[in-house]
CSV table of C-alpha atoms and ligand atoms in Angstrom, one decimal:
chain,number,residue,atom,x,y,z
A,13,MET,CA,17.3,-81.9,31.4
A,14,THR,CA,16.3,-85.4,30.7
A,15,MET,CA,12.8,-86.3,29.1
A,16,VAL,CA,11.0,-87.9,32.4
A,17,THR,CA,8.7,-90.5,31.0
A,18,LEU,CA,5.1,-90.1,32.6
A,19,PRO,CA,1.8,-91.4,31.8
A,20,PRO,CA,-0.5,-89.9,28.7
A,21,LEU,CA,-2.7,-87.1,30.4
A,22,ARG,CA,-5.6,-89.0,29.4
A,23,GLU,CA,-4.9,-91.8,31.6
A,24,VAL,CA,-3.6,-89.1,34.6
A,25,ILE,CA,-7.0,-87.7,34.2
A,26,ALA,CA,-8.9,-91.0,34.3
A,27,ALA,CA,-7.1,-92.3,37.1
A,28,HIS,CA,-7.9,-89.5,39.1
A,29,GLY,CA,-11.2,-88.8,38.4
A,30,LEU,CA,-10.9,-85.6,36.8
A,31,ARG,CA,-14.2,-84.9,35.1
A,32,ALA,CA,-13.7,-81.1,33.8
A,33,SER,CA,-16.1,-78.7,35.9
A,34,LYS,CA,-17.8,-76.0,34.2
A,35,ALA,CA,-17.7,-73.6,37.0
A,36,LEU,CA,-14.2,-73.9,37.6
A,37,GLY,CA,-13.6,-72.7,33.6
A,38,GLN,CA,-11.9,-76.5,33.2
A,39,ASN,CA,-10.9,-77.0,29.4
A,40,PHE,CA,-7.9,-79.2,29.4
A,41,LEU,CA,-5.2,-79.6,26.6
A,42,LEU,CA,-3.9,-83.1,26.2
A,43,ASP,CA,-1.7,-82.5,23.1
A,44,GLY,CA,2.2,-82.7,24.1
A,45,GLN,CA,3.3,-81.2,21.1
A,46,LEU,CA,0.7,-78.0,21.3
A,47,LEU,CA,1.4,-77.7,25.1
A,48,ALA,CA,5.4,-77.6,24.1
A,49,ARG,CA,4.8,-74.7,21.6
A,50,ILE,CA,3.0,-72.6,24.0
A,51,ALA,CA,5.6,-73.3,26.8
A,52,ALA,CA,8.2,-72.0,24.2
A,53,ILE,CA,6.5,-68.7,23.7
A,54,PRO,CA,8.6,-67.1,26.4
A,55,GLY,CA,11.7,-68.3,25.3
A,56,ASP,CA,14.4,-70.5,26.9
A,57,LEU,CA,12.8,-71.4,30.0
A,58,LYS,CA,16.0,-73.6,31.5
A,59,GLY,CA,16.7,-72.5,34.9
A,60,GLN,CA,13.9,-70.0,34.7
A,61,ARG,CA,10.9,-69.4,37.5
A,62,VAL,CA,7.7,-69.7,36.0
A,63,PHE,CA,4.1,-68.8,37.8
A,64,GLU,CA,1.4,-70.8,36.7
A,65,VAL,CA,-2.4,-70.4,37.3
A,66,GLY,CA,-4.5,-73.2,37.3
A,67,PRO,CA,-2.4,-76.1,36.0
A,68,GLY,CA,-5.3,-78.8,36.3
A,69,PRO,CA,-4.1,-82.3,35.6
A,70,GLY,CA,-0.6,-80.5,34.7
A,71,GLY,CA,-0.4,-80.5,31.0
A,72,LEU,CA,1.2,-77.1,30.6
A,73,THR,CA,3.3,-77.8,33.5
A,74,ARG,CA,4.9,-81.0,32.3
A,75,ALA,CA,5.7,-79.1,29.2
A,76,LEU,CA,7.4,-75.9,31.3
A,77,LEU,CA,9.3,-78.7,33.5
A,78,HIS,CA,10.5,-80.2,30.1
A,79,ALA,CA,11.6,-76.8,29.0
A,80,GLY,CA,14.0,-77.1,32.2
A,81,ALA,CA,11.6,-74.4,34.2
A,82,ASP,CA,11.0,-74.3,38.0
A,83,VAL,CA,7.4,-74.1,38.5
A,84,VAL,CA,5.3,-72.2,41.1
A,85,ALA,CA,1.5,-73.3,40.2
A,86,VAL,CA,-1.8,-72.4,42.0
A,87,GLU,CA,-4.6,-74.6,41.6
A,88,ARG,CA,-8.0,-74.0,43.2
A,89,ASP,CA,-9.4,-77.7,42.4
A,90,GLU,CA,-8.3,-80.1,45.2
A,91,ARG,CA,-9.0,-83.1,42.9
A,92,CYS,CA,-6.1,-81.9,40.7
A,93,LEU,CA,-3.4,-81.9,43.9
A,94,PRO,CA,-2.7,-85.9,43.6
A,95,ALA,CA,-1.8,-85.8,39.8
A,96,LEU,CA,0.2,-82.5,40.7
A,97,ALA,CA,1.8,-84.4,43.6
A,98,GLU,CA,3.0,-87.1,41.1
A,99,LEU,CA,4.7,-84.8,38.7
A,100,SER,CA,6.2,-83.0,41.6
A,101,GLU,CA,7.9,-86.4,42.6
A,102,ALA,CA,9.0,-86.9,38.8
A,103,PHE,CA,10.6,-83.3,38.6
A,104,PRO,CA,12.1,-83.2,42.2
A,105,GLY,CA,12.7,-79.4,43.3
A,106,HIS,CA,11.1,-77.9,40.3
A,107,LEU,CA,7.2,-77.8,41.0
A,108,ARG,CA,5.6,-76.1,43.9
A,109,VAL,CA,2.0,-76.3,43.9
A,110,ILE,CA,-0.2,-73.9,46.1
A,111,ASP,CA,-3.4,-75.1,46.8
A,112,GLY,CA,-5.5,-72.0,46.5
A,113,ASP,CA,-7.3,-69.4,44.7
A,114,ALA,CA,-4.9,-67.2,42.2
A,115,MET,CA,-7.2,-64.2,42.9
A,116,ALA,CA,-6.2,-64.2,46.9
A,117,VAL,CA,-2.5,-65.7,46.5
A,118,ASP,CA,0.4,-63.0,46.3
A,119,ALA,CA,1.9,-64.3,43.0
A,120,GLN,CA,4.9,-61.4,43.4
A,121,LYS,CA,5.9,-63.1,47.1
A,122,GLU,CA,5.4,-66.9,45.5
A,123,ALA,CA,7.1,-66.5,42.5
A,124,GLY,CA,9.7,-63.8,43.1
A,125,GLU,CA,11.2,-60.9,41.0
A,126,GLY,CA,11.8,-61.8,37.3
A,127,ALA,CA,9.2,-65.2,37.2
A,128,HIS,CA,7.5,-65.3,33.8
A,129,ILE,CA,3.7,-66.1,34.0
A,130,VAL,CA,2.6,-68.8,32.0
A,131,ALA,CA,-1.3,-70.0,32.0
A,132,ASN,CA,-4.3,-71.8,30.3
A,133,LEU,CA,-6.5,-69.1,32.3
A,134,PRO,CA,-9.7,-70.0,33.7
A,135,TYR,CA,-12.2,-68.0,31.8
A,136,ASN,CA,-14.0,-66.9,34.7
A,137,VAL,CA,-10.9,-64.9,36.4
A,138,GLY,CA,-8.6,-64.6,33.4
A,139,THR,CA,-9.1,-60.8,32.7
A,140,ALA,CA,-9.2,-59.7,36.6
A,141,LEU,CA,-5.9,-61.5,37.3
A,142,LEU,CA,-4.5,-60.1,34.0
A,143,ILE,CA,-5.7,-56.5,35.0
A,144,GLY,CA,-4.0,-57.4,38.5
A,145,TRP,CA,-0.8,-57.8,37.1
A,146,LEU,CA,-0.9,-55.1,34.4
A,147,GLU,CA,-1.5,-52.5,37.2
A,148,ALA,CA,1.4,-53.6,39.5
A,149,PRO,CA,2.5,-50.5,41.3
A,150,LEU,CA,6.2,-51.0,40.8
A,151,TRP,CA,7.3,-50.9,37.3
A,152,THR,CA,9.0,-52.9,35.6
A,153,PRO,CA,7.0,-55.4,37.2
A,154,TRP,CA,7.8,-58.4,39.3
A,155,TRP,CA,6.9,-60.2,36.1
A,156,GLN,CA,9.4,-60.7,33.1
A,157,SER,CA,6.8,-61.9,30.6
A,158,ALA,CA,3.3,-63.4,30.5
A,159,THR,CA,2.3,-66.0,28.1
A,160,LEU,CA,-1.6,-66.7,28.5
A,161,MET,CA,-4.6,-68.4,26.9
A,162,PHE,CA,-7.7,-66.5,26.6
A,163,GLN,CA,-10.7,-66.8,24.5
A,164,GLN,CA,-9.8,-65.4,21.2
A,165,GLU,CA,-12.1,-62.4,21.1
A,166,VAL,CA,-10.3,-61.3,24.8
A,167,ALA,CA,-7.0,-61.9,23.4
A,168,GLU,CA,-7.7,-59.7,20.4
A,169,ARG,CA,-9.0,-57.1,23.1
A,170,ILE,CA,-5.4,-57.1,24.6
A,171,VAL,CA,-3.5,-56.5,21.2
A,172,ALA,CA,-6.0,-54.4,19.6
A,173,GLN,CA,-5.0,-51.1,17.9
A,174,ALA,CA,-7.2,-47.8,18.1
A,175,GLY,CA,-10.1,-47.3,15.7
A,176,SER,CA,-10.9,-51.2,15.5
A,177,SER,CA,-14.0,-52.8,17.3
A,178,ALA,CA,-11.8,-54.8,19.9
A,179,TYR,CA,-9.9,-51.7,21.1
A,180,GLY,CA,-10.8,-50.7,24.6
A,181,ARG,CA,-9.7,-50.5,28.2
A,182,LEU,CA,-7.7,-53.6,28.0
A,183,SER,CA,-6.0,-52.5,25.1
A,184,VAL,CA,-4.5,-49.5,26.7
A,185,LEU,CA,-3.5,-51.2,29.7
A,186,ALA,CA,-1.6,-54.1,28.2
A,187,GLN,CA,0.0,-51.9,25.7
A,188,TRP,CA,1.0,-48.4,27.3
A,189,ARG,CA,4.2,-49.8,29.0
A,190,SER,CA,4.2,-53.4,27.9
A,191,SER,CA,4.4,-55.1,24.5
A,192,ALA,CA,1.6,-57.3,23.5
A,193,ARG,CA,1.3,-59.8,20.9
A,194,LEU,CA,-1.3,-62.7,19.9
A,195,ALA,CA,1.3,-65.4,19.5
A,196,LEU,CA,-0.7,-68.5,18.7
A,197,LYS,CA,-4.4,-69.1,17.8
A,198,VAL,CA,-5.7,-72.2,19.4
A,199,HIS,CA,-8.8,-74.6,17.8
A,200,ARG,CA,-11.5,-75.2,20.3
A,201,SER,CA,-11.4,-78.7,19.3
A,202,ALA,CA,-7.7,-78.8,21.0
A,203,PHE,CA,-9.1,-78.8,24.7
A,204,THR,CA,-11.2,-81.7,26.3
A,205,PRO,CA,-14.0,-80.8,26.7
A,206,PRO,CA,-14.1,-78.4,24.0
A,207,PRO,CA,-15.4,-74.9,24.7
A,208,LYS,CA,-18.0,-73.0,22.7
A,209,VAL,CA,-15.7,-70.4,21.3
A,210,MET,CA,-11.8,-70.3,20.0
A,211,SER,CA,-8.9,-69.3,22.0
A,212,ALA,CA,-5.4,-67.6,21.6
A,213,VAL,CA,-2.2,-67.1,23.2
A,214,VAL,CA,-1.1,-63.8,23.9
A,215,HIS,CA,2.8,-62.8,25.0
A,216,ILE,CA,3.2,-59.7,27.3
A,217,VAL,CA,6.6,-58.2,27.7
A,218,PRO,CA,6.7,-55.2,30.1
A,219,HIS,CA,9.1,-52.3,29.0
A,220,ALA,CA,10.0,-49.0,30.7
A,221,ALA,CA,7.0,-46.9,31.7
A,222,PRO,CA,6.7,-43.4,29.9
A,223,GLU,CA,7.8,-40.6,32.1
A,224,GLY,CA,5.2,-38.8,34.5
A,225,VAL,CA,2.2,-40.8,34.2
A,226,ASN,CA,0.3,-41.9,37.1
A,227,ALA,CA,-0.8,-45.6,36.5
A,228,ALA,CA,-3.8,-44.9,38.8
A,229,LEU,CA,-4.9,-41.8,36.8
A,230,LEU,CA,-4.5,-43.7,33.4
A,231,SER,CA,-6.7,-46.6,34.7
A,232,GLN,CA,-9.8,-44.0,35.8
A,233,LEU,CA,-9.7,-42.4,32.5
A,234,THR,CA,-9.9,-45.5,30.8
A,235,ALA,CA,-12.5,-47.0,32.9
A,236,ALA,CA,-14.6,-43.5,32.4
A,237,ALA,CA,-13.8,-43.4,28.6
A,238,PHE,CA,-14.7,-46.7,28.0
A,239,GLY,CA,-17.1,-47.6,30.2
A,240,GLN,CA,-19.7,-45.6,27.8
A,241,ARG,CA,-17.2,-45.9,24.8
A,242,ARG,CA,-20.4,-44.8,22.5
A,243,LYS,CA,-20.5,-41.7,24.0
A,244,MET,CA,-18.3,-38.7,23.0
A,245,LEU,CA,-15.3,-38.1,25.4
A,246,ARG,CA,-16.4,-34.9,26.6
A,247,GLN,CA,-19.7,-36.8,28.1
A,248,SER,CA,-17.6,-39.9,29.4
A,249,LEU,CA,-15.3,-37.9,31.3
A,250,ARG,CA,-17.3,-35.4,32.5
A,251,GLY,CA,-17.3,-37.1,36.0
A,252,LEU,CA,-14.0,-37.3,36.2
A,253,PRO,CA,-12.4,-34.2,38.0
A,254,GLY,CA,-9.7,-32.5,35.5
A,255,ALA,CA,-10.4,-34.5,32.4
A,256,LEU,CA,-12.1,-32.1,30.3
A,257,GLU,CA,-9.3,-29.5,30.8
A,258,ALA,CA,-6.7,-32.4,30.1
A,259,LEU,CA,-8.5,-33.0,26.8
A,260,ALA,CA,-8.1,-29.3,25.8
A,261,MET,CA,-4.3,-29.3,27.2
A,262,CYS,CA,-4.0,-32.4,24.9
A,263,ASP,CA,-5.7,-30.9,22.1
A,264,ILE,CA,-7.7,-33.7,21.9
A,265,ASP,CA,-11.3,-33.2,20.5
A,266,GLY,CA,-13.9,-33.5,23.1
A,267,GLU,CA,-16.5,-35.0,20.3
A,268,ARG,CA,-14.0,-38.1,19.7
A,269,ARG,CA,-15.0,-41.3,21.1
A,270,ALA,CA,-12.6,-43.5,23.2
A,271,GLU,CA,-12.3,-46.0,20.5
A,272,THR,CA,-10.6,-43.5,18.4
A,273,VAL,CA,-8.0,-42.4,20.9
A,274,SER,CA,-4.4,-44.0,20.6
A,275,VAL,CA,-2.5,-45.9,23.5
A,276,GLU,CA,-0.4,-42.7,23.0
A,277,ASP,CA,-2.7,-40.3,23.4
A,278,PHE,CA,-4.4,-41.8,26.3
A,279,VAL,CA,-1.0,-41.7,28.0
A,280,ARG,CA,-0.6,-37.9,27.2
A,281,LEU,CA,-4.2,-37.5,28.8
A,282,ALA,CA,-3.0,-39.1,31.8
A,283,ARG,CA,0.0,-37.2,32.1
A,284,ALA,CA,-1.8,-33.7,31.8
A,285,LEU,CA,-4.6,-34.9,34.0
A,286,GLY,CA,-1.7,-35.5,36.7
A,287,GLU,CA,-0.2,-32.1,36.0
A,288,ILE,CA,-3.7,-30.8,36.6
A,289,ARG,CA,-4.4,-32.5,39.8
A,290,GLY,CA,-1.0,-31.3,41.0
B,4,SAM,N1,-3.6,-75.9,32.7
B,4,SAM,C1,-4.5,-76.9,32.6
B,4,SAM,C2,-4.5,-76.9,30.7
B,4,SAM,O1,-3.9,-76.5,30.3
B,4,SAM,O2,-4.9,-78.5,30.3
B,4,SAM,C3,-6.2,-76.3,32.8
B,4,SAM,C4,-6.5,-75.2,32.0
B,4,SAM,S1,-8.2,-74.7,32.6
B,4,SAM,C5,-8.8,-74.0,31.3
B,4,SAM,C6,-7.9,-73.8,33.9
B,4,SAM,C7,-7.7,-74.3,35.4
B,4,SAM,O3,-7.8,-73.3,36.7
B,4,SAM,C8,-8.5,-75.5,35.9
B,4,SAM,O4,-7.7,-76.4,36.1
B,4,SAM,C9,-9.2,-75.1,37.2
B,4,SAM,O5,-9.5,-76.1,38.1
B,4,SAM,C10,-7.9,-73.7,37.5
B,4,SAM,N2,-8.6,-72.7,38.4
B,4,SAM,C11,-9.9,-72.1,37.9
B,4,SAM,N3,-10.0,-71.1,38.7
B,4,SAM,C12,-8.9,-70.8,39.4
B,4,SAM,C13,-8.7,-70.0,40.6
B,4,SAM,N4,-9.4,-69.2,41.0
B,4,SAM,N5,-7.4,-70.3,41.1
B,4,SAM,C14,-6.7,-71.0,40.6
B,4,SAM,N6,-6.9,-72.0,39.8
B,4,SAM,C15,-8.3,-71.9,39.3
């Protein structure tokens, strides 16, 4: 695709009066090189569909369009829509902007099967959106990959291994039927305005789910186990019918804490729980 010449993002922000709103989690990325690096994480996007949450003034959106993607972007802040409309005009037929709340939009319907998700997520809804994508009822899911900017602490939880302090429910949900890696750390000074904490981009690629595991049961197990992460499993799982039997069936010591149980062992537990419950 030929490079389209666009005004610098700072000018776009000034021209449309896009003063960053804290309530909307707005921290904008303006460095074209950094944005191009993020847009390259999912691989070659030429002709690929991308679902973007929170394009804001459109920095990441530009990078995705320059990479040849067809972008569907959901933005909640109406102030950003005129700037995004200009971007749409510069890339005719390649950018569709949905004026709305990503929590309420049917991403699968809007983006279609096989889309890549790429987003510098608003911090207030980022984790909830990720859990929704990870808990897609059909697996492999509608999305082909997810490239997501989070606060570094959240990114570390997503990719953490058992035994580390960052390991938790998010690690298990992100890893039991996907591979998740930390692709890029981003210094807080890269954002306008800079947030208080560092950020990082994770790259998640779904793979085939292990056989015989009910995703809803795994979700309940991890919620119970990590809901009281300092407690022994036989304590934290007591309220979940069949869970103590499942522990015994899998030969997992009830005196252990959730943070020591590997993703594979959570998968075995969920499978056993499914068998026990018939
Ligand atoms: N993508 C831009 C960038 O990288 O510079 C902006 C990222 S900023 C961290 C998050 C964006 O998400 C903001 O534009 C904000 O208005 C938008 N946003 C916040 N909550 C949203 C929601 N529930 N649905 C859609 N967009 C939302």
